[in-house]
Coordinates of N, CA and C in Angstrom, one line a residue:
M164 N 0.5 -1.2 0.4 CA -0.3 0.0 0.1 C 0.5 1.2 0.1
A165 N 0.0 2.5 -0.6 CA 1.0 3.8 -0.7 C 1.4 4.3 1.0
E166 N 2.5 4.8 1.0 CA 2.8 5.4 2.0 C 2.1 6.5 1.9
A167 N 1.9 7.4 3.3 CA 1.4 8.6 2.8 C 1.8 10.0 2.8
P168 N 3.1 9.8 2.3 CA 3.5 11.3 1.5 C 3.1 10.7 -0.2
Y169 N 3.3 9.8 -0.4 CA 2.7 9.4 -1.7 C 1.6 8.6 -2.4
M170 N 0.7 8.3 -1.3 CA -0.8 8.5 -1.7 C -1.1 9.7 -2.7
T171 N -0.9 10.7 -2.5 CA -1.8 12.5 -3.6 C -0.4 13.2 -4.2
A172 N 0.7 12.4 -4.3 CA 1.9 12.6 -5.6 C 1.2 12.5 -6.5
K173 N 2.2 12.6 -7.2 CA 1.7 12.5 -8.6 C 2.8 11.4 -9.3
T174 N 1.9 10.9 -10.0 CA 2.5 9.0 -10.6 C 3.5 9.6 -11.9
S175 N 4.2 9.2 -12.4 CA 4.5 8.8 -14.0 C 5.0 7.6 -13.8
V176 N 4.7 7.2 -15.5 CA 4.5 5.8 -15.8 C 5.5 5.5 -16.7
W177 N 6.5 5.5 -16.8 CA 7.5 5.3 -17.6 C 7.4 4.5 -18.7
W178 N 6.9 3.2 -19.9 CA 6.6 2.4 -20.5 C 7.4 1.9 -21.4
D179 N 8.4 0.8 -21.6 CA 9.0 0.7 -22.5 C 8.2 -0.2 -23.3
I180 N 7.4 0.2 -24.7 CA 6.7 -0.9 -25.3 C 7.5 -1.7 -25.6
E181 N 8.7 -1.7 -26.3 CA 9.5 -2.7 -27.3 C 9.3 -3.8 -26.5
S182 N 9.9 -3.5 -24.8 CA 10.2 -4.7 -24.3 C 9.2 -5.8 -22.8
C183 N 8.6 -5.1 -23.3 CA 7.0 -4.9 -22.8 C 5.7 -4.9 -23.6
Q184 N 5.2 -5.4 -24.5 CA 4.5 -5.3 -25.4 C 3.1 -5.5 -24.6
I185 N 1.7 -5.0 -25.3 CA 0.7 -5.4 -25.0 C 0.6 -6.8 -25.2
P186 N 0.0 -7.5 -23.9 CA -0.1 -9.0 -23.6 C -0.8 -9.4 -24.9
R187 N -1.0 -10.4 -25.5 CA -2.0 -10.9 -26.6 C -3.4 -11.0 -25.8
G188 N -4.3 -10.6 -26.3 CA -5.9 -11.4 -25.6 C -6.0 -9.5 -25.0
F189 N -5.0 -9.2 -24.7 CA -5.6 -7.5 -23.5 C -5.7 -6.6 -24.8
D190 N -7.1 -6.3 -24.7 CA -7.9 -4.6 -24.8 C -6.5 -3.7 -24.5
A191 N -6.3 -3.0 -26.1 CA -5.1 -1.5 -25.7 C -5.9 -0.2 -25.2
Y192 N -7.6 -0.3 -25.1 CA -8.5 0.4 -24.8 C -7.7 0.3 -23.2
G193 N -7.7 -0.9 -22.5 CA -7.7 -1.3 -21.1 C -6.8 -1.1 -20.4
I194 N -5.5 -0.8 -21.2 CA -4.4 -0.4 -20.3 C -4.0 0.0 -19.1
A195 N -4.3 1.8 -19.8 CA -4.5 2.7 -19.5 C -5.3 2.8 -17.6
Q196 N -6.0 2.6 -18.5 CA -7.2 1.9 -17.1 C -7.3 0.9 -15.9
N197 N -6.5 -0.4 -16.4 CA -5.6 -1.1 -15.6 C -4.8 -0.2 -14.4
I198 N -3.9 0.1 -15.2 CA -3.0 0.6 -14.4 C -3.1 1.4 -13.7
G199 N -4.0 2.3 -13.9 CA -4.8 3.3 -13.3 C -5.8 3.0 -11.9
S200 N -6.3 1.6 -12.4 CA -6.9 0.8 -11.2 C -6.5 -0.1 -10.0
A201 N -5.6 -0.4 -10.8 CA -4.0 -1.3 -9.6 C -3.8 -0.1 -9.2
L202 N -3.2 0.8 -9.5 CA -2.6 1.8 -8.6 C -3.3 2.4 -7.4
E203 N -4.7 2.7 -7.6 CA -6.2 3.2 -7.2 C -6.1 2.3 -5.8
K204 N -6.1 1.1 -5.9 CA -6.6 -0.1 -5.0 C -5.1 -0.2 -4.2
M205 N -3.9 0.1 -4.5 CA -2.7 0.4 -3.5 C -2.5 2.4 -3.0
N206 N -3.5 2.9 -3.3 CA -4.1 4.0 -2.1 C -3.2 4.9 -3.0
Y207 N -3.0 4.7 -4.3 CA -2.1 5.6 -5.0 C -3.3 6.8 -5.8
C208 N -3.3 7.4 -5.4 CA -4.8 9.0 -5.8 C -4.0 10.0 -6.9
G209 N -3.1 10.3 -6.7 CA -2.4 11.4 -7.2 C -2.8 11.2 -8.6
P210 N -2.6 12.5 -9.7 CA -2.8 12.4 -11.3 C -2.0 11.6 -11.6
I211 N -1.9 10.6 -12.7 CA -1.1 10.2 -13.2 C -0.9 10.4 -14.5
S212 N 0.4 10.3 -15.1 CA 0.8 10.6 -16.4 C 1.8 8.9 -17.1
I213 N 1.1 8.8 -18.3 CA 1.7 7.3 -19.3 C 2.5 7.7 -20.2
Y214 N 3.2 7.3 -19.9 CA 4.6 7.7 -21.8 C 5.0 6.3 -22.2
A215 N 4.6 6.2 -23.4 CA 5.1 5.1 -24.0 C 6.2 5.2 -25.1
Y216 N 7.1 4.4 -25.0 CA 8.5 4.4 -25.6 C 8.4 3.4 -26.8
G217 N 8.8 3.7 -27.7 CA 9.1 2.9 -28.9 C 9.2 3.3 -30.5
D218 N 8.8 2.5 -31.5 CA 9.0 3.2 -32.6 C 7.6 2.8 -32.8
V219 N 7.1 3.6 -33.6 CA 5.5 3.8 -33.2 C 5.1 3.2 -34.6
S220 N 5.9 3.2 -35.6 CA 6.0 2.7 -37.2 C 5.7 1.0 -36.6
R221 N 5.3 0.4 -35.9 CA 5.8 -0.8 -35.9 C 4.3 -1.3 -35.4
I222 N 4.1 -0.4 -34.6 CA 2.8 0.0 -33.4 C 1.3 -0.4 -35.1
P223 N 0.5 -1.0 -34.4 CA -0.6 -1.4 -35.8 C -1.3 0.2 -35.9
P224 N -2.1 1.1 -36.6 CA -3.1 2.3 -36.3 C -3.8 1.9 -35.3
T225 N -4.8 1.5 -35.3 CA -5.3 0.7 -34.5 C -5.2 0.5 -32.8
I226 N -3.8 0.3 -32.3 CA -4.1 0.4 -31.1 C -2.6 1.6 -31.0
Q227 N -2.1 2.3 -32.1 CA -2.0 3.6 -31.3 C -2.9 4.4 -31.2
H228 N -4.0 4.5 -31.7 CA -5.5 5.2 -31.7 C -6.1 4.9 -30.3
A229 N -6.0 3.2 -30.0 CA -7.1 3.2 -28.4 C -5.4 3.6 -27.6
L230 N -4.6 3.7 -27.9 CA -3.4 4.4 -26.6 C -3.6 5.5 -26.4
Y231 N -3.6 6.5 -27.6 CA -3.9 7.6 -27.7 C -5.3 8.4 -26.9
S232 N -6.1 7.5 -27.2 CA -7.4 7.9 -26.9 C -7.7 7.9 -25.3
T233 N -6.8 7.1 -24.8 CA -6.7 6.8 -23.4 C -5.9 7.4 -22.5
G234 N -5.6 8.7 -23.3 CA -4.1 9.3 -22.7 C -3.0 9.2 -22.8
I235 N -2.1 7.9 -23.3 CA -1.2 7.8 -23.0 C -0.4 8.5 -23.8
A236 N 0.5 8.8 -24.0 CA 1.4 9.9 -25.0 C 2.4 8.8 -25.5
L237 N 2.0 8.4 -26.7 CA 3.5 7.2 -27.4 C 4.5 8.8 -27.9
N238 N 5.6 8.3 -27.3 CA 6.5 8.7 -28.3 C 7.7 8.6 -29.1
H239 N 7.5 8.5 -30.2 CA 8.2 7.3 -31.1 C 9.7 7.7 -31.4
V240 N 10.5 6.7 -30.8 CA 11.7 6.1 -31.1 C 12.1 5.5 -32.2
P241 N 12.8 5.8 -33.3 CA 12.9 5.1 -34.3 C 14.2 4.1 -34.2
A242 N 13.5 2.3 -34.3 CA 14.4 1.3 -34.7 C 15.9 2.0 -34.8
G243 N 16.6 0.6 -35.0 CA 18.0 0.6 -35.4 C 19.1 1.4 -35.0
V244 N 18.8 2.4 -33.4 CA 20.0 3.0 -32.8 C 19.7 2.1 -31.5
K245 N 21.0 1.6 -31.4 CA 20.7 0.8 -30.1 C 20.6 1.1 -29.1
D246 N 19.5 0.9 -27.7 CA 19.2 1.5 -26.9 C 18.1 2.3 -27.0
A247 N 18.1 2.9 -28.3 CA 17.7 4.0 -28.6 C 16.4 4.7 -27.2
S248 N 15.6 3.8 -27.5 CA 14.5 4.1 -26.1 C 14.8 4.2 -25.3
D249 N 15.7 3.2 -24.5 CA 16.3 3.1 -23.2 C 16.6 4.7 -22.3
K250 N 17.6 5.2 -23.8 CA 18.1 6.3 -23.3 C 17.4 7.9 -23.4
K251 N 15.9 7.4 -24.0 CA 14.9 8.5 -24.2 C 14.1 8.2 -22.8
I252 N 13.5 7.3 -22.7 CA 13.3 7.3 -21.2 C 14.3 7.7 -19.9
L253 N 15.1 7.0 -20.0 CA 16.0 8.3 -19.0 C 16.4 9.2 -18.7
V254 N 16.3 9.6 -20.2 CA 16.4 11.3 -20.3 C 15.2 12.1 -19.5
D255 N 14.0 11.7 -20.3 CA 13.0 11.8 -19.5 C 11.9 11.9 -18.5
M256 N 13.0 10.7 -17.9 CA 12.4 10.4 -16.4 C 13.7 11.6 -15.1
L257 N 14.7 11.4 -15.8 CA 15.6 11.9 -15.0 C 15.1 13.9 -14.9
L258 N 14.4 14.6 -16.1 CA 14.1 15.6 -16.2 C 13.2 15.7 -15.8
R259 N 12.0 14.7 -15.6 CA 10.7 14.5 -14.6 C 11.1 14.8 -13.5
A260 N 11.7 14.3 -13.3 CA 12.4 14.1 -11.1 C 13.3 15.9 -11.1
V261 N 13.6 16.5 -12.1 CA 13.7 17.8 -12.2 C 12.4 18.7 -12.0
D262 N 11.8 18.3 -12.7 CA 10.6 19.3 -12.5 C 9.4 19.0 -11.8
I263 N 9.0 17.8 -10.7 CA 8.5 17.2 -10.1 C 9.3 17.2 -8.4
P264 N 9.2 17.7 -7.8 CA 10.5 17.3 -6.3 C 9.4 16.4 -5.7
A265 N 10.7 15.0 -5.7 CA 9.9 14.1 -4.7 C 9.2 14.9 -3.3
P266 N 8.5 14.3 -2.3 CA 7.4 12.9 -3.1 C 6.8 12.9 -4.5
A267 N 7.5 11.5 -4.8 CA 6.4 11.4 -6.0 C 6.5 10.3 -6.3
T268 N 6.2 9.4 -7.5 CA 6.3 8.2 -7.9 C 6.7 8.0 -9.0
F269 N 7.3 6.8 -9.6 CA 7.5 6.9 -10.7 C 7.8 5.3 -11.1
M270 N 6.7 5.0 -12.0 CA 6.8 3.5 -11.8 C 7.5 3.5 -14.0
L271 N 8.0 2.1 -13.8 CA 8.9 1.5 -15.1 C 8.3 0.4 -15.3
I272 N 7.7 0.5 -17.1 CA 7.6 -0.9 -17.2 C 8.5 -0.9 -18.3
S273 N 9.5 -2.2 -17.8 CA 10.2 -2.7 -18.8 C 10.7 -3.4 -18.5
G274 N 12.1 -4.4 -19.3 CA 13.2 -5.7 -18.6 C 14.1 -5.4 -18.8
D275 N 14.3 -4.0 -19.3 CA 15.8 -3.4 -19.6 C 16.7 -3.3 -18.2
I276 N 17.6 -4.2 -18.0 CA 18.8 -3.8 -17.2 C 19.3 -2.3 -17.1
D277 N 18.7 -1.3 -18.2 CA 20.0 0.0 -17.9 C 19.2 0.4 -16.9
F278 N 18.2 0.2 -16.8 CA 17.4 1.0 -16.0 C 17.7 1.4 -14.6
S279 N 18.2 0.4 -13.9 CA 18.7 0.0 -12.4 C 19.4 0.8 -11.5
N280 N 20.1 1.7 -12.3 CA 20.8 3.0 -11.8 C 20.3 3.9 -11.4
A281 N 19.5 4.4 -12.4 CA 18.8 5.6 -12.3 C 17.6 5.3 -11.3
L282 N 16.8 3.8 -11.1 CA 16.4 3.6 -10.4 C 16.6 3.5 -8.6
Q283 N 17.8 3.2 -8.6 CA 18.4 3.2 -7.6 C 18.5 5.2 -6.6
Q284 N 19.0 5.5 -8.2 CA 19.4 6.9 -7.4 C 17.9 8.0 -7.1
L285 N 16.8 7.3 -8.1 CA 15.8 8.0 -7.6 C 15.1 7.7 -6.2
R286 N 15.8 6.7 -5.9 CA 14.6 6.0 -4.6 C 15.5 6.4 -3.8
V287 N 17.2 7.1 -3.9 CA 17.6 7.6 -2.5 C 17.1 8.8 -2.7
R288 N 16.9 9.3 -3.5 CA 16.5 10.8 -3.5 C 14.8 11.0 -3.1
R289 N 14.4 9.8 -2.7 CA 12.5 9.5 -1.7 C 12.1 10.2 -3.2
Y290 N 11.9 9.2 -4.4 CA 11.4 8.8 -5.3 C 10.7 7.4 -4.5
N291 N 9.0 7.0 -4.5 CA 8.7 5.6 -4.6 C 9.0 5.1 -6.0
I292 N 9.5 3.8 -6.4 CA 9.4 3.5 -7.6 C 8.5 2.2 -7.5
I293 N 8.2 2.5 -8.5 CA 7.3 0.6 -9.0 C 8.3 0.5 -10.2
F294 N 8.0 -1.2 -10.3 CA 8.4 -1.5 -11.3 C 7.5 -3.2 -11.7
A295 N 7.2 -3.1 -13.5 CA 6.3 -4.1 -14.4 C 7.7 -4.5 -14.6
Q296 N 7.2 -5.8 -14.7 CA 8.8 -6.4 -15.8 C 8.3 -7.7 -16.3
P297 N 8.4 -7.9 -17.5 CA 8.1 -9.5 -18.1 C 8.9 -10.4 -17.3
Q298 N 8.5 -12.1 -17.3 CA 8.5 -12.7 -16.3 C 10.4 -12.9 -16.4
E299 N 10.9 -12.4 -17.4 CA 12.4 -12.3 -17.2 C 13.1 -11.2 -16.8
G300 N 12.8 -10.6 -16.4 CA 13.1 -9.4 -15.6 C 14.4 -9.6 -14.9
S301 N 15.4 -8.4 -15.0 CA 16.1 -7.8 -14.3 C 16.0 -7.7 -12.6
A302 N 16.7 -9.1 -11.4 CA 16.9 -8.8 -10.4 C 17.7 -7.2 -10.0
L303 N 18.1 -6.8 -10.6 CA 19.4 -5.8 -10.5 C 17.9 -4.3 -10.5
L304 N 17.0 -4.5 -11.3 CA 15.4 -3.8 -11.4 C 15.0 -3.7 -10.3
V305 N 14.4 -5.0 -9.8 CA 13.4 -5.6 -8.8 C 13.8 -4.8 -7.6
H306 N 15.0 -5.1 -7.4 CA 15.9 -4.5 -6.2 C 15.8 -3.1 -6.2
A307 N 15.8 -2.0 -7.1 CA 15.7 -1.3 -7.2 C 14.5 -0.5 -6.6
A308 N 13.5 -1.2 -6.9 CA 11.4 -1.1 -6.9 C 11.3 -1.2 -5.4
R309 N 9.8 -0.5 -5.0 CA 9.5 -0.7 -3.4 C 8.5 -1.8 -4.0
T310 N 7.9 -1.6 -5.3 CA 6.7 -2.6 -5.6 C 7.4 -2.8 -6.6
V311 N 6.8 -4.2 -6.8 CA 7.1 -5.2 -8.4 C 5.8 -5.5 -9.0
W312 N 5.5 -5.7 -10.7 CA 4.6 -5.9 -10.9 C 4.9 -7.2 -11.9
L313 N 3.9 -7.9 -12.3 CA 4.6 -8.7 -13.3 C 4.0 -8.2 -14.6
W314 N 4.5 -7.9 -15.7 CA 3.3 -7.2 -17.0 C 3.3 -7.8 -17.7
T315 N 3.6 -9.3 -17.8 CA 2.9 -10.2 -18.6 C 1.6 -10.7 -18.3
S316 N 1.2 -10.4 -17.2 CA -0.3 -10.8 -16.8 C -1.4 -9.5 -16.6
P317 N -1.5 -8.4 -17.0 CA -1.8 -7.2 -16.4 C -3.6 -7.0 -15.9
L318 N -4.4 -8.2 -16.2 CA -5.3 -8.6 -15.5 C -4.9 -8.8 -14.3
S319 N -4.3 -9.5 -14.1 CA -4.3 -9.9 -12.5 C -2.5 -9.8 -11.9
W320 N -2.5 -8.7 -12.0 CA -0.7 -8.2 -11.9 C -0.8 -9.0 -10.3
R321 N 0.7 -10.2 -10.2 CA 1.0 -10.5 -9.2 C 1.9 -10.4 -8.9
K322 N 2.8 -10.9 -7.9 CA 4.4 -10.6 -7.5 C 5.2 -11.8 -8.4
P323 N 6.3 -11.5 -9.1 CA 7.0 -12.8 -9.2 C 7.4 -13.3 -8.3
S324 N 7.3 -15.1 -8.7 CA 8.6 -16.2 -7.9 C 9.4 -16.2 -7.7
H325 N 10.2 -15.7 -8.5 CA 11.7 -15.7 -8.0 C 12.6 -14.5 -7.5
T326 N 11.8 -14.1 -7.5 CA 12.3 -12.8 -5.8 C 11.9 -13.4 -4.4
K327 N 13.0 -12.9 -3.5 CA 12.4 -13.2 -2.0 C 12.1 -11.7 -1.3
R328 N 12.2 -10.4 -2.0 CA 11.5 -9.5 -1.6 C 9.8 -9.4 -0.9
K329 N 9.6 -9.3 -0.4 CA 7.9 -8.7 0.2 C 7.3 -8.2 -1.4
L330 N 6.9 -8.6 -2.2 CA 6.1 -7.4 -3.4 C 4.8 -7.3 -3.0
T331 N 4.3 -6.2 -3.8 CA 3.0 -6.2 -3.3 C 2.1 -7.0 -4.3
T332 N 0.7 -7.0 -4.4 CA 0.2 -8.0 -5.6 C -1.2 -7.0 -5.7
C333 N -1.3 -6.9 -6.9 CA -2.2 -5.9 -7.1 C -3.3 -6.9 -8.5
F334 N -4.5 -6.6 -8.2 CA -5.0 -7.4 -8.6 C -6.1 -7.1 -9.6
Q335 N -6.9 -6.9 -11.0 CA -7.4 -5.7 -11.4 C -8.9 -5.8 -11.4

């Protein structure tokens, strides 16, 4: 559950749509609502901003429309440059930290280990970190976060079985 200073604080969600794609059989229109509902059930009641990063040309137009229509900001990062999405997320995340002082919540949806140092540094600076990972996610990222969700099953987010930390379980 959210701790007192984070209950009404702003929540920024950074989604690496290339490493954590929309799960098969899941309606893209429900992503933002599901994230919001899961956060609300954990008593995060502040405003939520969701930013998705990846090569938009690889996302079907119907899914693009669904994401845009629910308030998710799609950030186009052309394919072909190694770790381009990761770098864009890192820069935007750190710029957001400059604009929004702690306490605030940053949620990362990714499986890339590149974020572990940034998340650790943000946590040290009193940012609340939530991490949603694919099943093969990095243990370093899990340890940087206060709360961990399994991205591959967003209708029934649950704690990953391979971690020994106490993790928060969220259900839709």
